[in-house]
CSV table of C-alpha atoms in Angstrom, one decimal:
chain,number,residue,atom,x,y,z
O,19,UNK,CA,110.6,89.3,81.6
O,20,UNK,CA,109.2,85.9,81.3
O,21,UNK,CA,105.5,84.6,81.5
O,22,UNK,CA,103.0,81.8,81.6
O,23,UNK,CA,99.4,81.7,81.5
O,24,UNK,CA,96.5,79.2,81.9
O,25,UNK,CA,92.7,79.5,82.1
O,26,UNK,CA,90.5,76.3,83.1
O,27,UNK,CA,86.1,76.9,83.6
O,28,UNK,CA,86.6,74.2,86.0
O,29,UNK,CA,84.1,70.9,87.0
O,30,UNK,CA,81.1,72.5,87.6
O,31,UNK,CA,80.6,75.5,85.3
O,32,UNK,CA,79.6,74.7,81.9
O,33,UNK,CA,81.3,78.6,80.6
O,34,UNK,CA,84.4,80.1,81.5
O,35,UNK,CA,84.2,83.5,83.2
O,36,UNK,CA,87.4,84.4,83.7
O,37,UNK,CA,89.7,86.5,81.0
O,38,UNK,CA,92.7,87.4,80.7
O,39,UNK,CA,95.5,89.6,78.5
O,40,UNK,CA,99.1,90.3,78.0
O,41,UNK,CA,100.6,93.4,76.8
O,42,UNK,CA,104.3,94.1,76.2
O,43,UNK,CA,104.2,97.8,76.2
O,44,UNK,CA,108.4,98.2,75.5
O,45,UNK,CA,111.0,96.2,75.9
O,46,UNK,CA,111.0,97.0,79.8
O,47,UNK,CA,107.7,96.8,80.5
O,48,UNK,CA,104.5,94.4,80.5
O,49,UNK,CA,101.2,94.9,81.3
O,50,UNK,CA,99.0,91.8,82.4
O,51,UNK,CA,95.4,92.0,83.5
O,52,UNK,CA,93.1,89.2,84.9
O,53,UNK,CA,89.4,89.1,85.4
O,54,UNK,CA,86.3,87.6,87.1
O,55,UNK,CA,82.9,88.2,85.2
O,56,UNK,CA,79.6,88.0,86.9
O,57,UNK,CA,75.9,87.9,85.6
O,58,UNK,CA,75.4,84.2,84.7
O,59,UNK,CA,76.5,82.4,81.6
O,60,UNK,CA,74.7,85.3,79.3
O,61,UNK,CA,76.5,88.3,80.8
O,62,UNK,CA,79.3,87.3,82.5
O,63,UNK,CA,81.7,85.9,80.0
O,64,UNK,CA,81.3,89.5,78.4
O,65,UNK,CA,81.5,91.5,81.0
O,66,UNK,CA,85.4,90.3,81.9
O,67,UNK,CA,86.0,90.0,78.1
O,68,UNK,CA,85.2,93.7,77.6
O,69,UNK,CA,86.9,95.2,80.8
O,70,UNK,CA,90.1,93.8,80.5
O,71,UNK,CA,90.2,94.5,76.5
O,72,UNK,CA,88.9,98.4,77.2
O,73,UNK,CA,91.7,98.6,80.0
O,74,UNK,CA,94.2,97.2,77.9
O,75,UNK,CA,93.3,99.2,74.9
O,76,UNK,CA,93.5,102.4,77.1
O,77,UNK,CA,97.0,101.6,78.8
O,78,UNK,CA,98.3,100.7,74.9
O,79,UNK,CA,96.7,104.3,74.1
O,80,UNK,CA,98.1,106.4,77.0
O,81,UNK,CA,101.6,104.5,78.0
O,82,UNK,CA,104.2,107.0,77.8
O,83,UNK,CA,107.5,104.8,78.5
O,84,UNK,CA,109.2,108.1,80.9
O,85,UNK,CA,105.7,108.9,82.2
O,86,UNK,CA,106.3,109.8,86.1
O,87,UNK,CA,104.9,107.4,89.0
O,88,UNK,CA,102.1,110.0,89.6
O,89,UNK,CA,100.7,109.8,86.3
O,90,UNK,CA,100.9,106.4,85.7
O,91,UNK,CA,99.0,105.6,88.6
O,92,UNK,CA,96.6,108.1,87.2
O,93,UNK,CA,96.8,106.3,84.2
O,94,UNK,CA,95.4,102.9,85.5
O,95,UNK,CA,92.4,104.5,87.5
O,96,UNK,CA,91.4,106.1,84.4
O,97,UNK,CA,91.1,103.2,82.4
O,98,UNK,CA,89.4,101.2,84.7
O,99,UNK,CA,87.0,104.1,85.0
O,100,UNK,CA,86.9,103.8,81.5
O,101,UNK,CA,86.8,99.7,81.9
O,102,UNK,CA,83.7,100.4,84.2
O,103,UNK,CA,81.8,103.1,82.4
O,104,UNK,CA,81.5,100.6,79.3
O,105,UNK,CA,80.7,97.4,80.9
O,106,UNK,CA,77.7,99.6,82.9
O,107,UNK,CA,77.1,101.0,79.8
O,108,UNK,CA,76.7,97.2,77.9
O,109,UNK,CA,74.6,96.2,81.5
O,110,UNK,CA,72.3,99.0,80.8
O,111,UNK,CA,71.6,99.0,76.8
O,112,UNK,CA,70.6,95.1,76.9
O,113,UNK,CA,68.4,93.2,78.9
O,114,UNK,CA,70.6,89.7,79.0
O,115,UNK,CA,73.3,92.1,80.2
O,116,UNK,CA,71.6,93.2,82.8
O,117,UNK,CA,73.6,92.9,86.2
O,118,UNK,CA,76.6,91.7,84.6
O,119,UNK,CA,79.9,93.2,86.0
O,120,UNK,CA,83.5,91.4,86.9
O,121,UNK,CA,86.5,91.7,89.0
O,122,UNK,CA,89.5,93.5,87.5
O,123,UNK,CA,93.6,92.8,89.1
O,124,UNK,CA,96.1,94.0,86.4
O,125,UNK,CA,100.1,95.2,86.9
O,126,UNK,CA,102.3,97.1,85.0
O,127,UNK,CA,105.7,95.7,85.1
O,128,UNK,CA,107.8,98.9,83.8
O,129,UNK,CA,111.8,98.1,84.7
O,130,UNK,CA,112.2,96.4,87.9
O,131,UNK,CA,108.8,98.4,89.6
O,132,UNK,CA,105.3,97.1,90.0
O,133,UNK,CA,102.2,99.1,89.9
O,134,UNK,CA,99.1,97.0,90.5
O,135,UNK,CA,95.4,97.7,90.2
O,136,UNK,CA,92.6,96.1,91.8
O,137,UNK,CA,88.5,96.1,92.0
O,138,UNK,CA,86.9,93.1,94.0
O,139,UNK,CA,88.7,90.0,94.9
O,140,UNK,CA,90.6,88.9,92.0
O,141,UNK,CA,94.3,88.8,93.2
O,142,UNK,CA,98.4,89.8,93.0
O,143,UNK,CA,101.1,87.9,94.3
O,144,UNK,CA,104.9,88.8,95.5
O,145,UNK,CA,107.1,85.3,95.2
O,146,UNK,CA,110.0,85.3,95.8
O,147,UNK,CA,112.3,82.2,97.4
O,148,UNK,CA,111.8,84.2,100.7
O,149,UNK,CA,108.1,83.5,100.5
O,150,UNK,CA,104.9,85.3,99.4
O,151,UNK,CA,103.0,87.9,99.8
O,152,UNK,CA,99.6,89.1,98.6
O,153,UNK,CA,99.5,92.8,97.2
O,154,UNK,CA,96.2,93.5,96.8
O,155,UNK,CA,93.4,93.3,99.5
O,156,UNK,CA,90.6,91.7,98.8
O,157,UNK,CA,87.3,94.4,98.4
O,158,UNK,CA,84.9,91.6,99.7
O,159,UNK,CA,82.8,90.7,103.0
O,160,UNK,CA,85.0,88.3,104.5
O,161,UNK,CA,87.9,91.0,104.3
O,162,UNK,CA,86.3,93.4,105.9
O,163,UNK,CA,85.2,91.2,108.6
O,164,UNK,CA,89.2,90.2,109.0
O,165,UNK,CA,89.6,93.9,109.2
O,166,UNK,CA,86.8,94.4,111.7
O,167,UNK,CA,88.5,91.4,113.8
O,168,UNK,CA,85.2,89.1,113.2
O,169,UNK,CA,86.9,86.4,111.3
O,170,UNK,CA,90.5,85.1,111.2
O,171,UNK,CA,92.1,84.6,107.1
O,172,UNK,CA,91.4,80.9,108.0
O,173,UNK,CA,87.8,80.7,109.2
O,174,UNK,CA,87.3,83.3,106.1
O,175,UNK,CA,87.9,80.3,103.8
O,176,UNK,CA,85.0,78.9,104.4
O,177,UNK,CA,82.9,81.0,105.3
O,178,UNK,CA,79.4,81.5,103.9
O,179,UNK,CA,79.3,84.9,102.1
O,180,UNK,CA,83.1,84.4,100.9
O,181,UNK,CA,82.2,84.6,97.3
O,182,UNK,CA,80.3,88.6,98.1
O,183,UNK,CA,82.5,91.1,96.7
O,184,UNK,CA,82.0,94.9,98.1
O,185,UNK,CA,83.2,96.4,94.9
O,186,UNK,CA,83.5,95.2,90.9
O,187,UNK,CA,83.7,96.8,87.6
O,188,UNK,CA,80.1,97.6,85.5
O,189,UNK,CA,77.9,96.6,88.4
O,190,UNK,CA,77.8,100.7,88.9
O,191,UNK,CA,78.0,104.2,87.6
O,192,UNK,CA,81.4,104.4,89.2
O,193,UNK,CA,83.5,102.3,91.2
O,194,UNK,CA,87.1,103.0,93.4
O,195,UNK,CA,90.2,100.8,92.8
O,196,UNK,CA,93.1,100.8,94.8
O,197,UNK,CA,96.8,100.9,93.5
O,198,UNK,CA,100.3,99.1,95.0
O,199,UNK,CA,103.9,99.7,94.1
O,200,UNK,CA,106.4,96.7,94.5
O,201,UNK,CA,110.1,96.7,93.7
O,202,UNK,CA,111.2,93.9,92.7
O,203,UNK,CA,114.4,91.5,92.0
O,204,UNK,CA,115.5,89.7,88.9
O,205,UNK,CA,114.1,86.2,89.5
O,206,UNK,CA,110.8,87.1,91.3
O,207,UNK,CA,107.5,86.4,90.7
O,208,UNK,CA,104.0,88.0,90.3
O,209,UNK,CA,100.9,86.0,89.9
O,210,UNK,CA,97.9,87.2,89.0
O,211,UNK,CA,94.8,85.2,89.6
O,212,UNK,CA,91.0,84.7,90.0
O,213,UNK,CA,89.8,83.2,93.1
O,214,UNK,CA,88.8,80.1,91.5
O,215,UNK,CA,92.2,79.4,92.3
O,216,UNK,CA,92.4,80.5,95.8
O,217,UNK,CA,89.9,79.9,97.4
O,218,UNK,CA,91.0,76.1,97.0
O,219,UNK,CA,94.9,76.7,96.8
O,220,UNK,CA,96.7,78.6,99.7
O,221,UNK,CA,99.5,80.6,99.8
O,222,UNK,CA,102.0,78.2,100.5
O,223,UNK,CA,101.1,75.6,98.1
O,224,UNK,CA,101.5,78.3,95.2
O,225,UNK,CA,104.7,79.5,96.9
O,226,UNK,CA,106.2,75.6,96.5
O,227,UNK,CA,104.8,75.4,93.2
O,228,UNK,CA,106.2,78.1,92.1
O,229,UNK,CA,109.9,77.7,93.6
O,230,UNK,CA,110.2,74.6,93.2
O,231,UNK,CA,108.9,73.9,89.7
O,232,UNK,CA,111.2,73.9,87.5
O,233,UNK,CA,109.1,74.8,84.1
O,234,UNK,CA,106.9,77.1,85.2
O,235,UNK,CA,104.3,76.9,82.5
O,236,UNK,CA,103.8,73.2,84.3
O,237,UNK,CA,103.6,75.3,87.0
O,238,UNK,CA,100.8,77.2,86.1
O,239,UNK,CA,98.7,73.3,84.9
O,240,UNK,CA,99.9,72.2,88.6
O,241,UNK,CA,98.1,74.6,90.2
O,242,UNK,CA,95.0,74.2,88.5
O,243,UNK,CA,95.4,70.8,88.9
O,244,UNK,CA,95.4,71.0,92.6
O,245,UNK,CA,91.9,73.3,92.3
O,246,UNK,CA,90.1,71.0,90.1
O,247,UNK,CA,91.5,67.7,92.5
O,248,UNK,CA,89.7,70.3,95.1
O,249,UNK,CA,86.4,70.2,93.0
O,250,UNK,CA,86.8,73.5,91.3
O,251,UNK,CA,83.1,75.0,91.5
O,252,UNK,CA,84.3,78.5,90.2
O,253,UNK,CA,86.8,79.1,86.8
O,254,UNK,CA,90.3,79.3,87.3
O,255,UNK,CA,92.8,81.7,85.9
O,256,UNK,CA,96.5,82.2,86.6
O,257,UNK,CA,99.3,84.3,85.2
O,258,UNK,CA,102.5,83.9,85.8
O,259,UNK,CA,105.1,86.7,85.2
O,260,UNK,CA,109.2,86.4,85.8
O,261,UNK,CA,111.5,89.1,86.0
């Protein structure tokens, strides 16, 4: 397994938000993690930097190379339980923290299977030369108006109350996350990413991208390129993982 990795704070934002981390577990199996703090410039540049380094930590802890589907899946909601009892935990022992929470996306790459983990609207990616296809659902307003038939994916776009997320990590006692499983191919793709990057790029521009360039950490600096040609309000992560 191969990967690339690039973080940008963007043209408006004076911080960046966004964090990120990498984990080879084994020798077969990597574990990435991106996410999306919230809280303002005080909170919420700690909020991501703590959940993805408490998940990370507790994956490093608990990873058990032979460990059956069942419990690995068990494995991940547990440590973003953990992830989200410590940033709540942070929010409620200091006053600047107050409010702060984040997005959390992360996949366990363990062979040639998948398993990703998501809470709010941070995102993962299937690319392969046949095309592209988002694993994780979006836990935000405009999603569940898709669901509920009010909006079509591309009147969501722009839509008002795009950036309100339904669920994150720290903003509560608890929270839910959902898990995927994706087999995949030698030569596919996952990208992991915040939506500072897609709410300006769409699907098929980081399909081409990443096809059709041939050094993929250029790759990554195209498509943030694109987003801050775009205007780039938000930050912008990507990550970038080969098989």
């Amino acid at each position: 397994m191969q990967y690339w990795h690039l973080t940008d704070p963007g043209c408006v934002r004076a911080t960046n938000q966004d964090a990120y981390a990498i984990e080879k577990l084994d020798k077969n199996t990597l574990l990435c993690v991106v996410c999306d703090g919230m809280g303002g410039a005080k909170s919420g540049n700690v909020a991501s930097s703590l959940a993805a380094d408490v998940f990370t930590q507790e994956i490093k802890r608990t990873w058990v190379s032979d460990m059956d589907p069942d419990l690995q899946d068990q494995m991940l909601q547990n440590a973003v339980k953990l992830s989200n009892f410590t940033v709540y935990d942070q929010a409620q022992q200091f006053e600047d923290f107050s409010g702060m929470g984040t997005t959390l996306v992360a996949a366990l790459i363990h062979n040639k299977t998948a398993t990703v983990i998501n809470v709010g609207d941070s995102r993962c990616y299937h690319i392969t030369s046949d095309g592209i296809a988002q694993i994780t659902v979006d836990h935000s307003l405009v999603q569940m108006m898709i669901d509920r038939g009010e909006l079509t994916p591309e009147q969501a776009r722009n839509y008002p109350g795009k950036n309100f997320i339904t669920r994150a990590v720290g903003t509560e006692s608890t929270t839910d996350s959902d898990v995927f499983h994706r087999r995949m191919e030698q030569g596919e793709y996952l990208l992991l990413c915040s939506d500072g990057l897609t709410n300006l790029v769409d699907d098929q521009e980081i399909l081409f991208e990443v096809i059709h360039g041939e050094d993929k950490q250029q790759c990554c600096r195209s498509l943030l390129d694109i987003a801050i040609k775009r205007g780039a309000p938000d930050n912008i992560t990507c990550l970038l993982v080969e098989i």
